[in-house]
Coordinates of C-alpha atoms in Angstrom, one line a residue:
M1 CA 122.5 -56.2 80.1
K2 CA 120.9 -58.5 82.6
A3 CA 118.4 -61.2 81.6
I4 CA 115.9 -63.6 83.2
C5 CA 115.6 -67.2 81.8
F6 CA 112.2 -68.6 82.8
Y7 CA 111.6 -72.3 82.5
F8 CA 108.4 -74.2 83.6
Q9 CA 108.2 -77.9 84.1
I10 CA 105.1 -80.0 83.4
H11 CA 104.9 -83.6 84.4
Q12 CA 102.2 -86.1 85.6
P13 CA 102.9 -89.9 85.9
F14 CA 100.4 -92.6 85.1
R15 CA 99.4 -93.7 88.6
L16 CA 99.1 -97.4 89.4
K17 CA 95.9 -99.0 90.7
R18 CA 96.0 -101.3 93.7
Y19 CA 97.6 -104.4 92.2
R20 CA 97.6 -107.6 94.4
F21 CA 99.8 -110.6 94.3
F22 CA 97.0 -112.7 93.0
D23 CA 96.7 -110.4 90.0
I24 CA 100.1 -111.4 88.7
G25 CA 99.6 -113.3 85.5
N26 CA 95.9 -112.6 85.3
D27 CA 95.6 -108.8 84.9
H28 CA 97.9 -106.9 82.6
Y29 CA 96.4 -103.5 83.0
Y30 CA 98.1 -101.6 85.8
Y31 CA 96.7 -98.0 85.9
D32 CA 94.2 -96.1 88.0
D33 CA 92.3 -94.3 85.2
F34 CA 89.9 -92.6 87.6
S35 CA 92.7 -91.0 89.6
N36 CA 94.7 -90.1 86.5
D37 CA 91.7 -88.4 84.9
D38 CA 90.7 -86.6 88.2
I39 CA 94.2 -85.3 89.1
V40 CA 95.3 -84.2 85.6
T41 CA 91.9 -82.5 85.0
R42 CA 91.9 -80.7 88.4
I43 CA 95.5 -79.5 88.0
A44 CA 94.9 -78.4 84.4
Q45 CA 91.8 -76.3 85.5
H46 CA 93.5 -74.8 88.5
S47 CA 97.0 -74.3 87.1
Y48 CA 98.0 -75.4 83.6
I49 CA 95.3 -73.7 81.6
P50 CA 95.2 -70.3 83.5
A51 CA 99.0 -70.2 83.6
A52 CA 99.2 -70.8 79.9
E53 CA 96.6 -68.1 79.3
S54 CA 98.7 -65.7 81.5
L55 CA 101.8 -66.5 79.4
L56 CA 99.9 -65.8 76.2
R57 CA 98.8 -62.4 77.5
M58 CA 102.3 -61.6 78.5
L59 CA 103.6 -62.6 75.1
E60 CA 101.0 -60.4 73.4
Q61 CA 101.5 -57.4 75.7
Y62 CA 105.3 -57.5 75.9
P63 CA 107.1 -58.3 72.6
N64 CA 110.4 -58.9 74.5
F65 CA 109.0 -61.5 76.8
R66 CA 110.3 -65.1 76.3
C67 CA 110.3 -68.3 78.3
A68 CA 110.7 -72.1 78.0
L69 CA 108.6 -75.1 78.7
S70 CA 109.5 -78.7 79.4
I71 CA 106.7 -81.3 79.3
T72 CA 107.2 -85.0 79.6
G73 CA 105.9 -87.5 77.1
V74 CA 103.7 -89.3 79.7
A75 CA 102.2 -85.9 80.7
L76 CA 101.5 -85.1 77.0
E77 CA 99.6 -88.4 76.6
Q78 CA 97.4 -87.6 79.6
C79 CA 96.7 -84.1 78.5
E80 CA 95.8 -85.3 75.0
Q81 CA 93.4 -87.8 76.6
Y82 CA 91.8 -85.8 79.4
V83 CA 92.4 -82.0 78.7
P84 CA 93.0 -81.5 75.0
E85 CA 92.2 -77.8 75.4
F86 CA 95.5 -77.4 77.2
I87 CA 97.4 -78.9 74.2
D88 CA 95.7 -76.3 72.0
L89 CA 97.0 -73.6 74.4
L90 CA 100.5 -75.1 74.1
K91 CA 100.3 -75.0 70.4
K92 CA 99.4 -71.3 70.5
L93 CA 102.4 -70.7 72.7
A94 CA 104.6 -72.5 70.3
A95 CA 103.2 -70.5 67.4
T96 CA 104.5 -67.2 68.9
G97 CA 108.0 -68.3 68.2
R98 CA 109.1 -67.0 71.6
V99 CA 108.4 -70.1 73.7
E100 CA 111.2 -72.7 73.7
F101 CA 110.4 -76.4 74.3
L102 CA 113.2 -78.3 76.0
A103 CA 114.3 -81.9 75.5
E104 CA 114.0 -84.5 78.2
T105 CA 113.2 -88.2 78.8
Y106 CA 109.8 -89.2 77.5
A107 CA 109.0 -91.2 80.6
H108 CA 110.5 -88.8 83.2
S109 CA 112.8 -91.7 84.0
L110 CA 116.2 -92.0 85.7
S111 CA 117.6 -94.1 82.8
S112 CA 120.6 -91.7 82.5
L113 CA 121.9 -93.2 85.8
I114 CA 121.9 -96.8 84.7
D115 CA 121.1 -97.3 81.0
P116 CA 122.6 -94.8 78.5
E117 CA 121.0 -96.5 75.5
E118 CA 117.6 -96.2 77.0
F119 CA 118.2 -92.6 78.0
I120 CA 119.2 -91.7 74.4
N121 CA 116.2 -93.6 73.0
Q122 CA 113.8 -91.9 75.3
V123 CA 115.1 -88.4 74.5
K124 CA 114.7 -89.1 70.8
V125 CA 111.1 -90.4 71.3
H126 CA 110.3 -87.3 73.3
N127 CA 111.8 -85.0 70.6
D128 CA 109.7 -86.7 68.0
K129 CA 106.6 -86.1 70.1
I130 CA 107.3 -82.4 70.6
E131 CA 108.0 -81.9 66.9
E132 CA 104.9 -83.8 65.9
L133 CA 102.6 -81.7 68.2
F134 CA 104.3 -78.3 68.2
G135 CA 106.4 -78.2 65.1
V136 CA 109.6 -77.3 66.9
K137 CA 112.8 -79.2 67.6
P138 CA 114.3 -79.0 71.1
K139 CA 117.9 -77.7 71.2
V140 CA 118.6 -77.7 75.0
L141 CA 118.3 -80.7 77.3
R142 CA 116.7 -80.8 80.7
N143 CA 117.1 -84.2 82.3
T144 CA 114.6 -85.7 84.7
E145 CA 114.6 -83.7 88.0
L146 CA 117.6 -81.8 86.6
V147 CA 119.8 -84.8 87.3
Y148 CA 123.3 -84.2 85.9
C149 CA 127.0 -85.2 86.4
D150 CA 130.2 -85.1 84.4
E151 CA 129.7 -88.6 83.1
M152 CA 126.6 -87.5 81.2
A153 CA 128.2 -84.5 79.5
P154 CA 129.9 -86.2 76.5
M155 CA 126.8 -88.3 75.8
I156 CA 124.6 -85.2 75.8
L157 CA 127.0 -83.3 73.5
N158 CA 127.1 -86.3 71.1
M159 CA 123.3 -86.3 71.0
G160 CA 123.5 -82.8 69.4
Y161 CA 122.7 -80.5 72.3
K162 CA 124.8 -77.5 72.9
G163 CA 123.4 -76.8 76.4
V164 CA 122.0 -78.6 79.5
I165 CA 120.1 -77.3 82.5
T166 CA 120.8 -78.4 86.0
E167 CA 120.7 -77.2 89.7
G168 CA 122.9 -74.5 91.1
A169 CA 123.7 -76.7 94.1
K170 CA 125.7 -75.0 96.9
H171 CA 128.0 -77.9 97.5
I172 CA 129.0 -77.9 93.9
L173 CA 129.3 -74.1 93.4
G174 CA 131.0 -73.2 96.7
W175 CA 131.8 -69.5 96.4
K176 CA 130.7 -69.4 92.7
S177 CA 127.5 -67.8 91.5
P178 CA 124.8 -69.7 89.5
N179 CA 124.2 -66.5 87.5
Y180 CA 126.7 -67.3 84.8
V181 CA 127.1 -69.8 81.9
Y182 CA 129.6 -72.6 82.6
S183 CA 131.1 -75.3 80.4
A184 CA 131.2 -79.0 81.3
A185 CA 134.5 -80.2 82.6
S186 CA 134.2 -83.5 80.7
A187 CA 132.9 -81.9 77.5
P188 CA 134.0 -78.2 77.3
K189 CA 131.8 -77.5 74.2
L190 CA 128.7 -78.3 76.3
K191 CA 127.3 -75.2 78.1
I192 CA 125.6 -75.5 81.5
L193 CA 122.8 -73.3 82.8
L194 CA 122.3 -73.4 86.6
R195 CA 119.1 -72.8 88.4
N196 CA 119.1 -70.0 90.9
A197 CA 117.6 -71.9 93.8
K198 CA 117.0 -69.0 96.1
L199 CA 115.2 -66.7 93.7
S200 CA 113.2 -69.7 92.1
D201 CA 112.0 -70.9 95.5
D202 CA 111.0 -67.4 96.6
I203 CA 108.2 -67.8 94.0
A204 CA 107.7 -71.6 94.1
K205 CA 107.7 -72.2 97.9
R206 CA 107.7 -68.9 99.8
F207 CA 105.4 -66.7 97.9
S208 CA 102.4 -67.2 100.2
N209 CA 104.2 -67.9 103.4
T210 CA 103.1 -65.3 105.8
E211 CA 105.9 -66.1 108.2
W212 CA 108.5 -65.3 105.6
D213 CA 110.4 -62.0 106.4
A214 CA 110.0 -60.8 102.8
Y215 CA 106.2 -61.5 102.7
P216 CA 104.3 -60.2 100.8
L217 CA 106.3 -60.6 97.6
T218 CA 105.4 -58.1 94.9
A219 CA 106.6 -57.9 91.3
D220 CA 108.5 -54.6 91.7
K221 CA 110.2 -55.9 94.9
Y222 CA 111.3 -59.1 93.2
M223 CA 112.6 -57.3 90.2
D224 CA 114.6 -55.0 92.5
W225 CA 116.3 -58.1 93.9
I226 CA 117.3 -59.2 90.4
A227 CA 118.4 -55.8 89.2
S228 CA 120.6 -55.4 92.3
T229 CA 122.7 -58.5 91.6
P230 CA 126.3 -57.7 90.5
A231 CA 126.4 -56.2 87.0
E232 CA 128.7 -59.0 85.6
E233 CA 126.1 -61.6 86.6
Q234 CA 124.1 -61.5 83.3
I235 CA 121.7 -64.4 83.5
I236 CA 119.2 -65.3 86.3
N237 CA 117.8 -68.8 85.7
L238 CA 114.3 -69.2 87.3
F239 CA 113.3 -72.8 87.0
M240 CA 110.1 -74.2 88.6
N241 CA 107.0 -76.4 88.1
L242 CA 104.1 -74.8 86.2
E243 CA 101.9 -76.1 89.1
T244 CA 103.5 -73.3 91.1
F245 CA 100.9 -71.0 89.6
G246 CA 97.4 -72.0 90.8
E247 CA 98.2 -75.3 92.5
F248 CA 101.1 -74.9 94.9
Q249 CA 100.4 -71.1 95.2
T250 CA 96.6 -70.8 94.8
R251 CA 94.9 -68.1 92.7
D252 CA 93.7 -66.2 95.8
T253 CA 97.4 -65.5 96.7
G254 CA 97.7 -63.2 93.7
I255 CA 100.3 -65.4 92.0
F256 CA 98.9 -64.9 88.5
Q257 CA 98.9 -61.1 88.9
F258 CA 102.4 -61.3 90.2
L259 CA 103.5 -63.3 87.2
E260 CA 101.9 -61.0 84.6
A261 CA 103.4 -57.9 86.2
L262 CA 107.0 -59.1 86.0
P263 CA 107.7 -58.0 82.4
Y264 CA 106.4 -54.5 83.2
F265 CA 108.9 -54.0 86.1
A266 CA 111.6 -55.8 84.3
K267 CA 111.4 -53.3 81.4
E268 CA 111.6 -50.4 83.8
R269 CA 114.9 -51.8 85.2
G270 CA 116.3 -52.7 81.8
V271 CA 116.1 -56.5 82.5
E272 CA 115.4 -58.7 79.5
F273 CA 113.9 -62.2 79.1
W274 CA 115.8 -64.9 77.3
T275 CA 115.1 -68.6 76.5
P276 CA 117.8 -71.1 77.4
S277 CA 119.0 -71.2 73.7
D278 CA 119.3 -67.4 73.8
A279 CA 121.5 -67.5 76.9
I280 CA 123.7 -70.3 75.5
S281 CA 124.2 -68.5 72.1
K282 CA 124.7 -65.0 73.6
L283 CA 126.9 -65.7 76.6
K284 CA 130.4 -67.2 76.8
P285 CA 131.3 -69.6 79.7
V286 CA 133.2 -68.0 82.5
G287 CA 134.8 -71.3 83.4
E288 CA 134.5 -75.1 83.6
L289 CA 132.3 -76.7 86.2
S290 CA 133.0 -80.2 87.4
I291 CA 130.2 -82.3 89.0
M292 CA 131.6 -85.7 89.9
H293 CA 128.4 -87.2 91.4
P294 CA 124.8 -86.8 90.1
I295 CA 122.9 -83.8 91.5
S296 CA 119.2 -82.9 91.2
W297 CA 116.9 -80.0 92.2
T298 CA 115.0 -82.0 94.9
D299 CA 115.4 -81.7 98.6
E300 CA 118.1 -79.9 100.5
S301 CA 120.7 -82.5 99.7
R302 CA 120.3 -81.9 96.0
D303 CA 121.2 -85.5 95.1
T304 CA 119.4 -88.6 93.9
S305 CA 118.5 -89.9 97.4
A306 CA 114.8 -89.0 97.0
W307 CA 114.6 -91.8 94.5
L308 CA 117.5 -94.1 95.3
G309 CA 118.1 -93.5 99.0
N310 CA 117.0 -96.9 100.4
K311 CA 117.1 -100.6 99.7
L312 CA 113.5 -100.7 98.5
Q313 CA 114.1 -98.1 95.9
N314 CA 117.3 -99.6 94.7
E315 CA 115.9 -103.1 94.4
A316 CA 112.9 -101.8 92.4
F317 CA 115.2 -99.7 90.2
E318 CA 117.6 -102.6 89.4
K319 CA 114.8 -105.1 88.8
L320 CA 113.1 -102.7 86.4
Y321 CA 116.2 -102.1 84.3
S322 CA 117.3 -105.8 84.3
V323 CA 114.9 -106.4 81.4
S324 CA 115.6 -103.1 79.5
E325 CA 117.5 -104.8 76.7
R326 CA 114.8 -107.3 76.1
V327 CA 112.1 -104.7 76.0
R328 CA 113.9 -102.7 73.4
L329 CA 114.2 -105.7 71.2
C330 CA 110.5 -106.5 71.2
D331 CA 107.9 -105.2 68.8
D332 CA 104.9 -105.4 71.2
R333 CA 103.5 -101.8 71.3
R334 CA 101.6 -102.4 74.5
L335 CA 104.6 -103.8 76.3
K336 CA 106.7 -100.9 75.3
Q337 CA 104.0 -98.5 76.5
D338 CA 104.0 -100.1 79.9
W339 CA 107.8 -100.0 79.9
Y340 CA 107.7 -96.2 79.6
Y341 CA 104.9 -95.7 82.2
L342 CA 106.7 -97.9 84.8
Q343 CA 110.0 -96.0 84.4
A344 CA 108.5 -92.7 85.8
A345 CA 110.7 -91.6 88.7
D346 CA 107.6 -90.9 90.8
H347 CA 107.1 -94.6 91.5
L348 CA 110.5 -94.6 93.2
F349 CA 109.8 -91.3 95.0
Y350 CA 106.7 -92.9 96.6
M351 CA 109.0 -95.5 98.3
A352 CA 111.2 -92.8 100.0
T353 CA 111.7 -93.2 103.7
K354 CA 113.9 -90.2 104.3
H355 CA 112.7 -87.0 106.0
F356 CA 112.4 -84.1 103.5
A357 CA 113.7 -80.8 104.7
D358 CA 111.0 -78.8 102.8
G359 CA 108.1 -80.3 104.9
A360 CA 105.5 -82.9 104.0
A361 CA 106.2 -82.8 100.3
H362 CA 106.4 -86.6 100.0
S363 CA 103.1 -87.3 101.7
N364 CA 101.4 -84.6 99.5
F365 CA 102.5 -86.4 96.3
S366 CA 102.2 -90.1 97.2
P367 CA 98.9 -91.9 96.6
Y368 CA 100.1 -94.6 99.2
E369 CA 99.8 -94.6 102.9
T370 CA 103.3 -95.8 103.5
P371 CA 106.5 -96.3 101.4
F372 CA 106.3 -100.0 102.0
Q373 CA 102.8 -100.1 100.5
A374 CA 104.2 -98.2 97.4
F375 CA 107.0 -100.8 97.1
T376 CA 104.7 -103.8 97.4
N377 CA 102.3 -102.5 94.8
Y378 CA 105.0 -101.5 92.4
M379 CA 106.8 -104.8 92.7
N380 CA 103.6 -106.8 92.1
V381 CA 103.1 -104.8 88.9
L382 CA 106.7 -105.3 87.9
A383 CA 106.5 -109.0 88.5
D384 CA 103.6 -109.3 86.0
F385 CA 105.4 -107.1 83.5
I386 CA 108.6 -109.2 83.7
V387 CA 106.5 -112.4 83.1
R388 CA 105.2 -110.8 79.9
V389 CA 108.7 -109.9 78.8
E390 CA 109.9 -113.4 79.5
E391 CA 107.1 -114.9 77.4
Q392 CA 108.8 -113.2 74.4
Y393 CA 112.4 -113.4 75.4
P394 CA 113.1 -116.0 78.2
L395 CA 115.3 -114.7 81.0
S396 CA 117.1 -118.1 81.0
I397 CA 118.9 -116.9 77.8
E398 CA 121.8 -114.5 78.5
N399 CA 121.6 -111.1 76.9
E400 CA 124.7 -111.7 74.7
E401 CA 123.2 -115.1 73.5
L402 CA 119.9 -113.4 72.9
N403 CA 121.5 -110.6 70.9
A404 CA 123.4 -113.1 68.8
L405 CA 120.3 -115.1 68.1
L406 CA 118.3 -112.0 67.2
T407 CA 121.2 -110.7 65.0
T408 CA 121.1 -114.1 63.1
I409 CA 117.4 -113.9 62.7
R410 CA 117.5 -110.3 61.5
N411 CA 120.4 -111.1 59.0
Q412 CA 118.3 -114.0 57.7
E413 CA 115.3 -111.8 57.3
R414 CA 117.4 -109.2 55.4
E415 CA 118.8 -112.0 53.2
I416 CA 115.3 -113.3 52.5
E417 CA 114.1 -109.8 51.7
T418 CA 117.1 -109.4 49.3
L419 CA 116.4 -112.7 47.6
N420 CA 112.7 -111.8 47.3
K421 CA 113.6 -108.5 45.6
E422 CA 115.9 -110.4 43.2
V423 CA 113.1 -112.9 42.4
T424 CA 110.7 -110.0 41.7
S425 CA 113.3 -108.3 39.5
M426 CA 113.9 -111.5 37.5
R427 CA 110.2 -112.1 37.0
K428 CA 109.8 -108.6 35.6
N429 CA 112.8 -109.2 33.3
I430 CA 111.3 -112.5 32.1
E431 CA 107.9 -110.8 31.5
H432 CA 109.6 -108.0 29.6
F433 CA 111.6 -110.6 27.5
N434 CA 108.4 -112.6 26.7
E435 CA 106.6 -109.4 25.6
E436 CA 109.5 -108.5 23.3
H437 CA 109.6 -112.1 21.9
L438 CA 105.9 -112.0 21.2
L439 CA 106.2 -108.7 19.4
R440 CA 109.1 -110.0 17.2
E441 CA 107.2 -113.2 16.4
K442 CA 104.0 -111.2 15.5
K443 CA 106.0 -108.9 13.2
A444 CA 107.7 -111.9 11.5
N445 CA 104.3 -113.6 10.9
Q446 CA 103.0 -110.4 9.3
E447 CA 106.0 -110.2 6.9
E448 CA 105.7 -113.9 6.0
S449 CA 102.0 -113.6 5.3
A450 CA 102.7 -110.6 3.0
S451 CA 105.3 -112.6 0.9
D452 CA 102.8 -115.5 0.3
E453 CA 100.2 -113.5 -1.6
P454 CA 98.5 -115.3 -4.8
V455 CA 100.2 -114.9 -8.2
A456 CA 97.0 -113.5 -9.8
E457 CA 96.9 -110.8 -7.3
K458 CA 100.5 -110.0 -8.2
A459 CA 99.8 -110.0 -11.9
S460 CA 96.8 -107.8 -11.5
K461 CA 99.0 -105.4 -9.7
K462 CA 101.4 -105.1 -12.8
P463 CA 101.0 -102.1 -15.1
A464 CA 98.8 -102.7 -18.3
C465 CA 101.4 -101.3 -20.8
K466 CA 105.1 -100.6 -20.8
P467 CA 106.4 -97.2 -20.6
K468 CA 106.5 -95.1 -23.9
A469 CA 110.3 -95.1 -24.0
A470 CA 110.4 -98.9 -24.1
C471 CA 107.8 -99.1 -27.0
K472 CA 109.8 -96.6 -29.1
T473 CA 113.0 -98.6 -28.7
K474 CA 111.3 -101.7 -29.9
A475 CA 109.8 -100.1 -33.0
T476 CA 113.3 -98.8 -34.1
A477 CA 114.8 -102.2 -33.7
T478 CA 112.1 -103.7 -36.0
K479 CA 112.9 -101.2 -38.8
K480 CA 116.6 -102.0 -38.8
E481 CA 115.8 -105.7 -39.2
S482 CA 113.6 -105.2 -42.3
K483 CA 116.1 -103.1 -44.3
P484 CA 118.6 -105.8 -45.2
K485 CA 115.9 -108.0 -46.6
A486 CA 114.8 -105.3 -49.1
T487 CA 118.4 -104.8 -50.5
A488 CA 118.8 -108.5 -51.1
K489 CA 115.7 -108.7 -53.2
K490 CA 117.1 -106.1 -55.8
K491 CA 120.2 -108.0 -56.6

């Protein structure tokens, strides 16, 4: 049996406003609310909402249809604020029980490449958000931009995930096919699902391209391609952004009709739909897959150069995470919120100077005229953010020294809390003892007052006559005493 594993990604960063050097230290709000509202609302109306409605119709019409969604925490926040009706649709999808929500970093960050503790923390925060909104707990991990390497596998497995999703990169697979389940070389119990780049991009990038030799792409033709793959290749992983439907491929191309027709033609050809968890539980790995260096699903190179490919990007990346330990230690809610928003990989992507093989993708996404403008704006914001962090935890104190001081403070706080509990307990014991003492004293006073009653009262309480038995005994004794006297008189 052959199956399709559909997964759709949803992410929108909090875009920064123009932040000048002279704003540092004076303005602590960094975001372009107008742009964020406008972009998220527009994309939701064109893509997210109609795509979600299409998925709901497919779920209702085809009982065997299943798919997966992955939505970042920062995107959820914007949808809650600007398009809450989309959140309602996501809840309806979750309620069907046939839509799986995947785990990922809350901030759509690259923390997995530099700060494992931050990565683990963000995934946990994201899971909590998904469970809070949709009542489901993610079981499979999808890292930011499908970034993955061998070094991450043991960490992901220890976090409790049995599977991870990444790119079926040609330079990693070689002659192998992405249409199998593999196990991680560094953690064999962790299963890997690989994106089929060719079949995914046929929809995401080539669907409306009139110069493409397969144009126009219809649902029955596409399903023929999938059904014709070798019989032993059981899983076809189709991973793409949800914006594919209505934004990248506009409604007038027929993309929504194409999507909704897929289950019909899949059923005709005996092709099923599985979620990532289904694939991981039903299929055994055909072998181990070793990925020495981080890969992603972006650009032809399928590496991390889109975000960390030049000096500007690396300087910003290292500067940002130089304060990560201090931010985690603080309790300032606003500071932590900014910390998440500034970690979005998009900010680094805007600084890219490389030429992207898939066309003008960079210029389409970036709100800046040049990568240097993106770098300058971001570093100004970051400078102000670091000043705020330093106000709480000065950078002059080394991390180890700071940790030692904070550990001492926390130990003292715990000790004080313990002592306070002991004091409270002792006070309760004293109060209880005083209450018992007062009760005993009151009882003793009552008994003493009862023993000191007047004699007249006691006498009045005695019976008026003795019992009959006592009177009879006395009379008999009197008769005995009088007899001897009478005898003596006769003599």
